[in-house]
């Protein structure tokens, strides 16, 4: 049974060797600060949402079109000649902003949009918004909408897309350090939130430096863990775990989560901030691989920024989904979408537990 859980421009990662802003700090994996950095995280995560809004108004004339043609997702895609993944992210963002509403599967502009985003309203803001349409990121955003393919990381012409860029040593190290600085806040809260008594071995799939499994093992020391990562990130994980003095409890397994079978012998699988980088078919593949290799009675944990079941919020997650859509092959998934995929895979006792900063952990159990 699934239970709901909600109430109520990119900087260059290629730094000079003398710049230590991305060197690993020794995290405190037990405590959390007295202050809440959620708004700071949101500022970073929402960076592309305005560009998507500008592209939708200036290039697609979306709101005026919907006013005359209420449509479902498929018709929006076919009529405006955009792809389903970015269209889904766009419509979710605008539902979260109260700019469109969904009735019986069709999308309509709200009264706010009719006043300010639909022609020929006397208060139409289209020309004002469109004055920024030549921003390079707006042009890249339109390309992502039309092709469904992610832009180069940070919309830089000399960068590879994210999944390929992660095969470069320097980029992988800088990116992993960036994610660790966020994980230093998120990981201890995850570890405090979920009770893993009765389990013994955790596989941290695509776990980067292992910061989340490190926090969990630090706070629940009856557990041991292994981080599954491919080169060059596996080397980063080994070094990070050694610096945390946790190599006696956490190992590293080199492997590709798509090309290789998951190792056996684990009763916990963790996907922390992983599935949002991939489209639905890839997510289903990873869930199926997890179910195949997880011990009977084992538990899967999906720690991520999840949309609510109605996909009309929380707004910070809808904004973050734009960044993921723009820069990776994925997006943020709703708790209902994830619960449905887990159920189809065979997992039972599906639950969702809020953590912090609009994140949550969705769990499921392999009964046999």
XYZ file of C-alpha atoms in Angstrom:
368
model
C 0.000 0.000 0.000
C 1.361 3.413 -0.970
C 0.995 6.323 1.438
C 1.386 9.972 0.392
C 3.959 12.044 2.222
C 3.302 15.709 1.474
C 1.349 18.104 3.689
C -0.058 21.095 2.569
C 23.210 30.164 -14.668
C 25.514 27.339 -13.976
C 29.056 28.155 -12.997
C 32.082 26.575 -14.608
C 33.173 23.480 -12.730
C 36.612 23.445 -14.327
C 38.685 25.258 -11.702
C 42.395 25.855 -11.542
C 44.403 23.579 -9.294
C 45.077 26.455 -6.930
C 41.344 27.027 -6.423
C 40.277 24.870 -3.494
C 36.584 25.720 -3.502
C 35.769 22.203 -4.721
C 38.207 20.220 -2.592
C 36.579 17.740 -0.266
C 35.752 18.973 3.216
C 35.418 16.567 6.108
C 31.666 16.451 6.604
C 29.843 16.168 9.906
C 27.587 13.224 9.105
C 25.889 13.113 12.503
C 24.665 16.644 13.148
C 22.750 19.214 11.106
C 23.090 23.002 11.420
C 20.636 25.133 13.370
C 19.954 27.150 10.215
C 18.006 25.956 7.167
C 19.695 26.377 3.753
C 16.613 25.302 1.766
C 16.179 28.722 0.148
C 19.842 28.751 -0.879
C 19.469 25.324 -2.456
C 16.313 26.528 -4.204
C 18.099 29.545 -5.700
C 20.553 27.203 -7.364
C 18.004 24.560 -8.334
C 15.526 27.025 -9.885
C 18.040 28.714 -12.175
C 16.461 27.546 -15.464
C 12.771 27.879 -14.609
C 12.552 31.524 -15.709
C 14.125 30.647 -19.060
C 11.526 27.933 -19.614
C 8.768 30.430 -18.801
C 10.192 32.977 -21.250
C 10.503 30.347 -23.997
C 6.929 29.160 -23.427
C 5.543 32.701 -23.690
C 7.729 34.125 -26.443
C 8.326 31.100 -28.678
C 5.368 28.798 -28.064
C 2.672 31.352 -27.163
C 1.524 28.522 -24.907
C -1.073 30.293 -22.801
C -2.898 31.980 -25.674
C -2.902 28.660 -27.523
C -4.302 26.751 -24.517
C -7.009 29.384 -24.089
C -8.309 28.489 -27.546
C -7.307 24.820 -27.489
C -7.565 23.078 -24.107
C -5.451 19.980 -24.629
C -3.893 16.938 -23.013
C -0.152 16.296 -22.900
C -0.050 14.428 -26.201
C -1.932 17.148 -28.074
C 0.260 19.857 -26.558
C 3.300 17.976 -27.839
C 1.967 17.307 -31.336
C 0.469 20.762 -31.896
C 3.416 22.746 -30.543
C 5.978 20.279 -31.910
C 7.715 19.654 -28.614
C 8.800 16.423 -26.928
C 6.962 14.704 -24.088
C 9.641 14.785 -21.366
C 10.267 18.567 -21.479
C 6.558 19.235 -22.096
C 5.667 17.295 -18.949
C 8.198 19.309 -16.950
C 6.894 22.577 -18.417
C 3.247 21.828 -17.644
C 4.136 20.690 -14.124
C 5.994 23.951 -13.497
C 3.072 26.042 -14.707
C 0.592 24.052 -12.610
C 2.817 24.689 -9.603
C 2.846 28.424 -10.423
C -0.968 28.470 -10.764
C -0.662 29.479 -14.418
C -2.502 26.445 -15.792
C -4.925 23.939 -14.314
C -5.739 20.382 -15.274
C -9.361 19.262 -15.611
C -10.166 15.716 -16.716
C -6.771 15.411 -18.363
C -6.957 18.705 -20.277
C -4.874 21.811 -19.534
C -6.443 25.274 -19.318
C -4.999 28.702 -18.480
C -5.986 30.022 -15.056
C -7.548 33.437 -14.471
C -4.081 34.796 -13.696
C -2.837 33.645 -17.083
C -5.941 34.875 -18.895
C -5.326 38.359 -17.530
C -1.586 38.554 -18.175
C -0.409 35.802 -20.545
C -3.272 35.483 -23.047
C -3.842 37.825 -25.967
C -5.681 40.201 -26.400
C -6.032 40.993 -22.686
C -5.350 44.690 -21.996
C -2.932 43.555 -19.276
C -1.021 41.146 -21.540
C 2.630 40.908 -20.434
C 3.850 38.985 -23.464
C 6.002 41.763 -24.970
C 7.628 42.453 -21.595
C 8.469 38.783 -21.041
C 9.578 38.302 -24.656
C 12.109 41.125 -24.350
C 14.452 38.479 -22.877
C 13.856 35.771 -25.486
C 17.307 36.198 -27.048
C 19.065 35.127 -23.877
C 21.344 32.219 -24.893
C 19.785 29.937 -22.301
C 16.288 30.669 -23.625
C 17.424 29.622 -27.074
C 18.948 26.429 -25.640
C 15.742 25.792 -23.695
C 13.676 25.969 -26.872
C 16.035 23.447 -28.467
C 15.552 21.060 -25.529
C 11.771 21.450 -25.820
C 11.896 20.668 -29.534
C 14.360 17.761 -29.438
C 13.883 16.276 -25.970
C 17.657 15.987 -25.677
C 19.539 17.654 -22.816
C 21.733 20.642 -23.477
C 25.433 20.640 -22.753
C 26.121 21.050 -19.051
C 25.417 24.665 -18.118
C 24.532 25.435 -21.783
C 28.252 25.805 -22.523
C 29.072 25.100 -26.147
C 32.405 23.470 -25.271
C 30.960 21.066 -22.697
C 29.562 17.565 -23.192
C 26.149 16.625 -21.900
C 26.195 15.698 -18.229
C 26.292 11.892 -18.507
C 29.298 12.032 -20.847
C 31.004 14.853 -18.965
C 31.023 12.645 -15.854
C 33.521 10.370 -17.603
C 36.091 13.175 -17.469
C 38.234 13.066 -14.317
C 38.253 16.798 -13.613
C 34.561 17.314 -14.250
C 33.600 14.233 -12.227
C 35.678 15.358 -9.263
C 34.314 18.904 -9.308
C 30.718 17.784 -9.808
C 30.948 15.174 -7.050
C 32.384 17.752 -4.656
C 29.500 20.058 -5.492
C 26.947 17.354 -4.753
C 28.772 16.499 -1.525
C 28.343 20.046 -0.252
C 24.585 19.579 -0.620
C 24.773 16.055 0.771
C 26.466 17.319 3.931
C 23.054 18.782 4.831
C 20.716 16.231 3.254
C 22.510 12.990 4.171
C 22.444 13.262 7.989
C 18.718 14.042 7.882
C 18.045 11.020 5.675
C 20.032 8.854 8.089
C 18.015 10.137 11.065
C 14.676 9.766 9.284
C 14.601 6.134 8.242
C 14.751 3.186 10.643
C 16.886 0.400 9.200
C 17.016 -1.890 12.208
C 16.689 -5.478 11.065
C 18.812 -4.899 7.962
C 22.556 -5.447 7.590
C 24.063 -4.655 4.149
C 23.409 -1.546 2.071
C 24.240 -1.135 -1.623
C 24.541 2.569 -2.486
C 23.854 2.500 -6.238
C 25.598 5.252 -8.220
C 26.434 6.624 -4.797
C 29.123 9.085 -5.953
C 31.450 9.726 -2.998
C 29.289 7.579 -0.737
C 28.199 10.503 1.394
C 24.661 9.161 1.904
C 25.708 5.624 2.803
C 28.443 7.107 5.018
C 25.868 9.131 6.949
C 23.563 6.134 7.284
C 26.329 3.822 8.531
C 27.628 6.531 10.894
C 24.229 6.838 12.547
C 23.156 3.200 12.229
C 26.452 1.379 12.910
C 24.946 -2.110 12.737
C 25.035 -1.625 8.951
C 27.845 -2.085 6.459
C 27.706 -0.709 2.919
C 29.203 -0.781 -0.550
C 29.115 2.009 -3.108
C 28.519 0.910 -6.705
C 30.170 3.404 -9.078
C 31.879 3.407 -12.443
C 35.230 5.038 -13.233
C 36.384 7.665 -12.530
C 33.876 8.218 -9.715
C 34.746 4.890 -8.078
C 38.218 6.263 -7.344
C 36.699 9.423 -5.873
C 34.486 7.258 -3.659
C 37.439 5.227 -2.354
C 39.401 8.366 -1.532
C 36.412 10.039 0.133
C 35.571 7.007 2.252
C 39.201 6.737 3.355
C 39.199 10.410 4.371
C 36.079 9.777 6.418
C 37.919 6.846 8.069
C 35.078 4.518 7.135
C 36.826 2.038 4.849
C 36.359 -0.693 7.456
C 32.577 -0.354 7.100
C 32.094 0.828 3.501
C 33.622 -0.653 0.369
C 33.527 0.386 -3.283
C 32.451 -1.853 -6.159
C 33.425 -0.723 -9.650
C 30.634 -1.230 -12.137
C 28.148 0.381 -14.493
C 24.592 0.276 -13.131
C 23.165 -0.073 -16.640
C 25.658 -2.485 -18.193
C 26.371 -4.721 -15.194
C 24.138 -6.773 -12.917
C 23.984 -5.443 -9.372
C 26.059 -7.460 -6.905
C 24.115 -9.858 -4.707
C 24.000 -10.285 -0.955
C 22.442 -6.932 -0.010
C 19.158 -6.411 1.836
C 19.080 -2.641 1.257
C 19.354 -0.754 -2.030
C 19.710 3.031 -2.017
C 19.177 5.333 -4.994
C 19.944 8.805 -3.645
C 19.530 11.610 -6.191
C 20.053 9.094 -8.999
C 16.768 8.290 -10.731
C 16.014 11.939 -11.484
C 18.863 11.910 -14.025
C 17.098 9.380 -16.265
C 13.947 9.009 -18.342
C 11.165 6.587 -17.443
C 12.441 3.572 -19.390
C 15.868 3.805 -17.746
C 14.272 4.232 -14.314
C 12.178 1.110 -14.854
C 15.293 -0.798 -15.919
C 17.100 0.172 -12.710
C 14.126 -0.744 -10.520
C 13.867 -4.140 -12.220
C 17.590 -4.774 -11.693
C 17.201 -3.833 -8.043
C 14.270 -6.197 -7.553
C 16.152 -9.052 -9.221
C 19.233 -8.773 -7.023
C 17.854 -7.568 -3.697
C 17.657 -10.214 -0.978
C 14.148 -11.548 -0.209
C 12.688 -9.302 2.464
C 14.996 -6.513 1.332
C 14.092 -2.871 1.009
C 14.621 -0.297 -1.730
C 15.056 3.384 -0.800
C 14.645 6.192 -3.332
C 15.845 9.464 -1.828
C 15.097 12.404 -4.091
C 13.086 15.558 -4.735
C 9.618 14.177 -5.500
C 6.573 15.982 -6.830
C 3.258 15.462 -5.064
C 0.757 12.966 -6.440
C -1.146 15.636 -8.389
C 2.064 16.994 -9.967
C 1.208 20.573 -9.035
C 3.959 21.108 -6.502
C 5.919 21.642 -4.415
C 7.092 24.589 -6.507
C 10.799 24.179 -5.577
C 10.684 20.601 -6.895
C 8.948 21.673 -10.117
C 11.657 24.310 -10.581
C 14.414 21.790 -9.918
C 12.841 19.459 -12.461
C 13.483 22.109 -15.128
C 17.209 22.044 -14.342
C 17.237 18.252 -14.583
C 15.255 18.271 -17.827
C 17.623 20.853 -19.302
C 20.904 19.257 -18.193
C 20.220 15.508 -17.948
C 18.001 12.868 -19.523
C 15.626 12.926 -16.555
C 13.267 15.008 -14.449
C 11.672 14.928 -11.010
C 9.079 12.184 -10.607
C 5.933 12.359 -8.529
C 5.351 10.094 -5.558
C 2.463 8.498 -7.478
C 4.606 7.871 -10.580
C 7.327 6.283 -8.479
C 4.840 4.218 -6.464
C 3.275 2.910 -9.676
C 6.656 1.906 -11.117
C 7.660 0.188 -7.876
C 4.361 -1.684 -7.742
C 4.684 -2.786 -11.380
C 8.198 -4.050 -10.640
C 6.962 -6.206 -7.767
C 7.745 -4.150 -4.668
C 5.192 -4.041 -1.838
C 4.572 -1.954 1.291
C 5.399 1.241 -0.602
C 5.711 4.300 1.616
C 6.968 7.871 1.410
C 8.669 9.776 4.219
C 9.544 13.497 4.011
C 13.101 14.431 4.930
C 14.239 18.035 4.401
C 14.530 20.745 1.710
C 11.580 19.344 -0.269
C 13.221 15.924 -0.402
C 11.685 12.614 0.596
C 12.502 8.924 0.647
C 10.181 6.429 -1.031
C 10.593 2.843 0.130
C 9.377 -0.535 -1.030
C 9.898 -4.099 0.085
C 10.722 -7.268 -1.841
C 8.646 -9.858 -0.041
C 9.948 -13.002 -1.771
